[in-house]
Amino acid sequence: MSEDAGPGGQIVLAATPIGNLADASQRLRDLLATADIVAAEDTRRARHLAQGLGVRITGKVVSHHEHNERESTTELLAAARDGAVVAVVTDAGMPLVSDPGYRLVSTAAAEGVDVTCAPGPSAVTTALALSGLPTDRFAFEGFLPRKEGERARLLGELARDARTLVFFESPRRLEASLASLRDAFGADRPACVARELTKLHEEVVRDGLGNLVQWAGSKEIKGEIVIVTGGATAAPDTDTAGQVADVEVLVASGTRLKEAVNIVAGARRVPKRELYEAVLASRQ
């Protein structure tokens, strides 16, 4: 804790359930019950959440949303400096992830006000885990631009991104956004639409983007939506002569043949056995 903050003063970013109330952590329950201030994206929803969890909020409940974030940030930081514990909650999921809070945290960090996190549910990582797509490298892109031109430009930039991509979308724009993704990434790009995660009517649909466009247009879609798409895959390297030449350069510099094959095969993403056989054939 910084010297500027009062005793015990702290801002706590608290994740809330994205659907199922049973996902609420004990830490969230304790914060709602004991925090001096609960800064909520929607104060009515915060009170409803507390009621659903059987928790009585004893502190002051204040609004902290995108329209008052500048003024609210000043007030919340002042309260933390004076020793207050400020719990920041959004309507669902992790604060700052397509939700208010960035200005508060960045300013707190710059001014030395203590900030910590009570982690929990996130629609981003939940959809990613359920998608069946690679999870080792991914990027969250939030909501796609509403304007068609801006959306097309963004997706054109992302079309060659090898990472798995995660987007939020509204039900009424789902079909159009999937069509834009199909046009930019190709109809066969694997993707997943996750709807109403952790809720009673949870649905996870996995298919190519072309088929998902047809699926979205064939029914009425409701609820919270997350789209996950597979990343771009590199075109196979068919330059066998170039691969063999790279191996021979390494061998000429003193590298053993098998090691040279392993190095080149890894760099060019080709099977080691096939490259080894190609080198032997070129020497005959």
Coordinates of N, CA, C and O in Angstrom, one line a residue, residues 198-260:
T198 N -23.3 -20.2 -18.6 CA -23.5 -20.5 -17.2 C -25.0 -20.4 -16.8 O -25.4 -20.6 -15.7
K199 N -25.9 -20.0 -17.8 CA -27.3 -19.8 -17.5 C -28.1 -21.0 -17.9 O -27.6 -22.0 -18.5
L200 N -29.4 -21.0 -17.6 CA -30.2 -22.1 -17.9 C -30.2 -22.6 -19.3 O -30.2 -23.8 -19.6
H201 N -30.2 -21.6 -20.2 CA -30.3 -21.9 -21.7 C -29.0 -21.8 -22.4 O -28.9 -21.4 -23.5
E202 N -27.9 -22.1 -21.7 CA -26.6 -22.1 -22.3 C -26.5 -22.9 -23.6 O -27.1 -24.0 -23.6
E203 N -25.9 -22.3 -24.6 CA -25.8 -23.0 -25.9 C -24.4 -22.7 -26.4 O -24.0 -21.6 -26.5
V204 N -23.7 -23.7 -26.9 CA -22.4 -23.6 -27.5 C -22.4 -24.3 -28.9 O -22.7 -25.5 -29.0
V205 N -22.3 -23.5 -30.0 CA -22.4 -24.1 -31.3 C -21.0 -23.9 -32.0 O -20.5 -22.8 -32.1
R206 N -20.5 -25.0 -32.5 CA -19.1 -25.0 -33.1 C -19.3 -25.4 -34.5 O -19.8 -26.5 -34.8
D207 N -18.7 -24.6 -35.5 CA -18.8 -24.9 -36.9 C -17.9 -24.0 -37.7 O -17.3 -23.1 -37.1
G208 N -17.9 -24.1 -39.0 CA -17.2 -23.1 -39.8 C -18.1 -21.9 -39.8 O -19.3 -21.9 -39.6
L209 N -17.4 -20.7 -40.1 CA -18.1 -19.5 -40.1 C -19.3 -19.4 -41.2 O -20.4 -18.8 -40.9
G210 N -19.1 -20.1 -42.3 CA -20.2 -20.1 -43.3 C -21.4 -20.8 -42.8 O -22.6 -20.3 -42.9
N211 N -21.3 -21.9 -42.1 CA -22.4 -22.6 -41.5 C -23.0 -21.9 -40.4 O -24.3 -21.9 -40.1
L212 N -22.2 -21.2 -39.6 CA -22.7 -20.4 -38.5 C -23.6 -19.2 -38.9 O -24.5 -18.9 -38.2
V213 N -23.2 -18.6 -40.0 CA -24.1 -17.6 -40.6 C -25.5 -18.1 -40.9 O -26.5 -17.5 -40.5
Q214 N -25.5 -19.3 -41.5 CA -26.8 -19.9 -41.8 C -27.6 -20.2 -40.6 O -28.8 -20.0 -40.5
W215 N -26.9 -20.8 -39.6 CA -27.5 -21.1 -38.3 C -28.1 -19.9 -37.6 O -29.2 -19.9 -37.2
A216 N -27.3 -18.8 -37.6 CA -27.8 -17.6 -36.9 C -29.0 -17.0 -37.7 O -29.9 -16.4 -37.0
G217 N -29.1 -17.2 -39.0 CA -30.2 -16.6 -39.7 C -31.4 -17.5 -39.7 O -32.5 -17.0 -40.2
S218 N -31.3 -18.7 -39.2 CA -32.4 -19.6 -39.2 C -33.3 -19.6 -38.0 O -34.3 -20.3 -37.9
K219 N -32.9 -18.8 -37.0 CA -33.6 -18.9 -35.7 C -33.5 -17.5 -35.0 O -32.7 -16.7 -35.4
E220 N -34.3 -17.3 -34.0 CA -34.3 -16.1 -33.2 C -33.3 -16.3 -32.1 O -33.4 -17.2 -31.3
I221 N -32.2 -15.5 -32.1 CA -31.2 -15.6 -31.1 C -31.4 -14.6 -30.0 O -31.7 -13.4 -30.2
K222 N -31.3 -15.1 -28.8 CA -31.5 -14.2 -27.6 C -30.3 -14.4 -26.7 O -29.6 -15.4 -26.7
G223 N -30.1 -13.5 -25.8 CA -29.1 -13.6 -24.7 C -27.8 -13.0 -25.0 O -27.6 -12.3 -26.0
E224 N -26.8 -13.2 -24.1 CA -25.5 -12.7 -24.2 C -24.7 -13.6 -25.1 O -24.7 -14.8 -25.0
I225 N -23.9 -13.0 -26.0 CA -23.2 -13.7 -27.1 C -21.7 -13.5 -27.0 O -21.3 -12.4 -26.9
V226 N -21.0 -14.6 -27.2 CA -19.5 -14.5 -27.4 C -19.2 -15.3 -28.6 O -19.7 -16.4 -28.8
I227 N -18.4 -14.7 -29.5 CA -17.9 -15.4 -30.7 C -16.4 -15.7 -30.6 O -15.7 -14.8 -30.2
V228 N -16.1 -16.9 -30.9 CA -14.6 -17.3 -30.8 C -14.3 -17.8 -32.2 O -15.0 -18.7 -32.7
T229 N -13.2 -17.3 -32.8 CA -12.8 -17.8 -34.1 C -11.3 -18.4 -34.0 O -10.5 -17.8 -33.3
G230 N -11.1 -19.4 -34.8 CA -9.7 -19.9 -34.9 C -8.8 -18.9 -35.6 O -9.3 -18.0 -36.3
G231 N -7.5 -19.0 -35.3 CA -6.6 -18.1 -36.0 C -6.2 -18.5 -37.4 O -6.6 -19.7 -37.8
A232 N -5.6 -17.7 -38.1 CA -5.1 -18.0 -39.5 C -4.0 -19.0 -39.4 O -3.2 -19.0 -38.5
T233 N -4.0 -19.9 -40.4 CA -3.0 -20.9 -40.5 C -2.1 -20.6 -41.6 O -2.5 -20.1 -42.7
A234 N -0.8 -20.8 -41.4 CA 0.2 -20.5 -42.5 C 0.1 -21.5 -43.6 O -0.2 -22.6 -43.4
A235 N 0.2 -21.0 -44.8 CA 0.2 -21.8 -46.0 C 1.4 -22.8 -45.9 O 2.5 -22.4 -45.5
P236 N 1.2 -24.0 -46.4 CA 2.3 -25.0 -46.3 C 3.5 -24.6 -47.1 O 3.3 -24.0 -48.2
D237 N 4.7 -24.8 -46.6 CA 5.9 -24.5 -47.4 C 6.2 -25.6 -48.4 O 6.5 -26.7 -48.0
T238 N 6.1 -25.3 -49.6 CA 6.3 -26.3 -50.7 C 7.6 -26.1 -51.4 O 7.9 -26.8 -52.4
D239 N 8.5 -25.3 -50.9 CA 9.8 -25.0 -51.5 C 10.8 -26.0 -51.0 O 11.7 -25.8 -50.2
T240 N 10.7 -27.3 -51.6 CA 11.5 -28.4 -51.1 C 13.0 -28.1 -51.4 O 13.9 -28.3 -50.6
A241 N 13.3 -27.5 -52.6 CA 14.7 -27.2 -52.9 C 15.3 -26.2 -52.0 O 16.4 -26.3 -51.6
G242 N 14.5 -25.2 -51.6 CA 15.0 -24.2 -50.6 C 15.2 -24.8 -49.3 O 16.2 -24.5 -48.6
Q243 N 14.3 -25.7 -48.9 CA 14.5 -26.4 -47.6 C 15.8 -27.2 -47.6 O 16.6 -27.1 -46.6
V244 N 16.0 -28.0 -48.6 CA 17.3 -28.8 -48.7 C 18.5 -27.9 -48.7 O 19.5 -28.2 -48.1
A245 N 18.4 -26.8 -49.5 CA 19.5 -25.8 -49.5 C 19.9 -25.3 -48.1 O 21.0 -25.1 -47.8
D246 N 18.8 -25.0 -47.3 CA 19.0 -24.4 -46.0 C 19.7 -25.5 -45.1 O 20.6 -25.1 -44.3
V247 N 19.3 -26.7 -45.3 CA 20.0 -27.8 -44.5 C 21.4 -27.9 -44.9 O 22.3 -28.0 -44.0
E248 N 21.7 -27.9 -46.2 CA 23.1 -28.1 -46.7 C 24.0 -26.9 -46.2 O 25.2 -27.1 -45.9
V249 N 23.4 -25.7 -46.1 CA 24.2 -24.6 -45.6 C 24.6 -24.8 -44.1 O 25.8 -24.5 -43.7
L250 N 23.7 -25.3 -43.3 CA 24.0 -25.6 -41.9 C 25.0 -26.7 -41.8 O 25.9 -26.7 -41.0
V251 N 24.9 -27.7 -42.7 CA 25.8 -28.9 -42.6 C 27.2 -28.4 -43.0 O 28.2 -28.7 -42.4
A252 N 27.3 -27.5 -44.0 CA 28.6 -27.0 -44.5 C 29.3 -26.2 -43.4 O 30.5 -26.0 -43.3
S253 N 28.5 -25.6 -42.5 CA 29.0 -24.8 -41.4 C 29.4 -25.6 -40.2 O 29.9 -25.1 -39.2
G254 N 29.2 -27.0 -40.3 CA 29.6 -27.8 -39.2 C 28.5 -28.5 -38.4 O 28.7 -29.3 -37.5
T255 N 27.2 -28.2 -38.7 CA 26.1 -28.8 -38.0 C 25.9 -30.2 -38.5 O 25.9 -30.5 -39.7
R256 N 25.6 -31.1 -37.6 CA 25.3 -32.5 -38.0 C 24.0 -32.5 -38.8 O 23.1 -31.7 -38.6
L257 N 23.9 -33.5 -39.8 CA 22.8 -33.5 -40.7 C 21.5 -33.6 -40.0 O 20.5 -32.8 -40.3
K258 N 21.3 -34.5 -39.0 CA 20.0 -34.7 -38.3 C 19.6 -33.4 -37.6 O 18.5 -33.0 -37.6
E259 N 20.6 -32.8 -37.0 CA 20.3 -31.5 -36.2 C 19.9 -30.4 -37.2 O 19.0 -29.6 -36.9
A260 N 20.6 -30.4 -38.3 CA 20.3 -29.3 -39.4 C 18.9 -29.6 -39.9 O 18.1 -28.6 -40.1

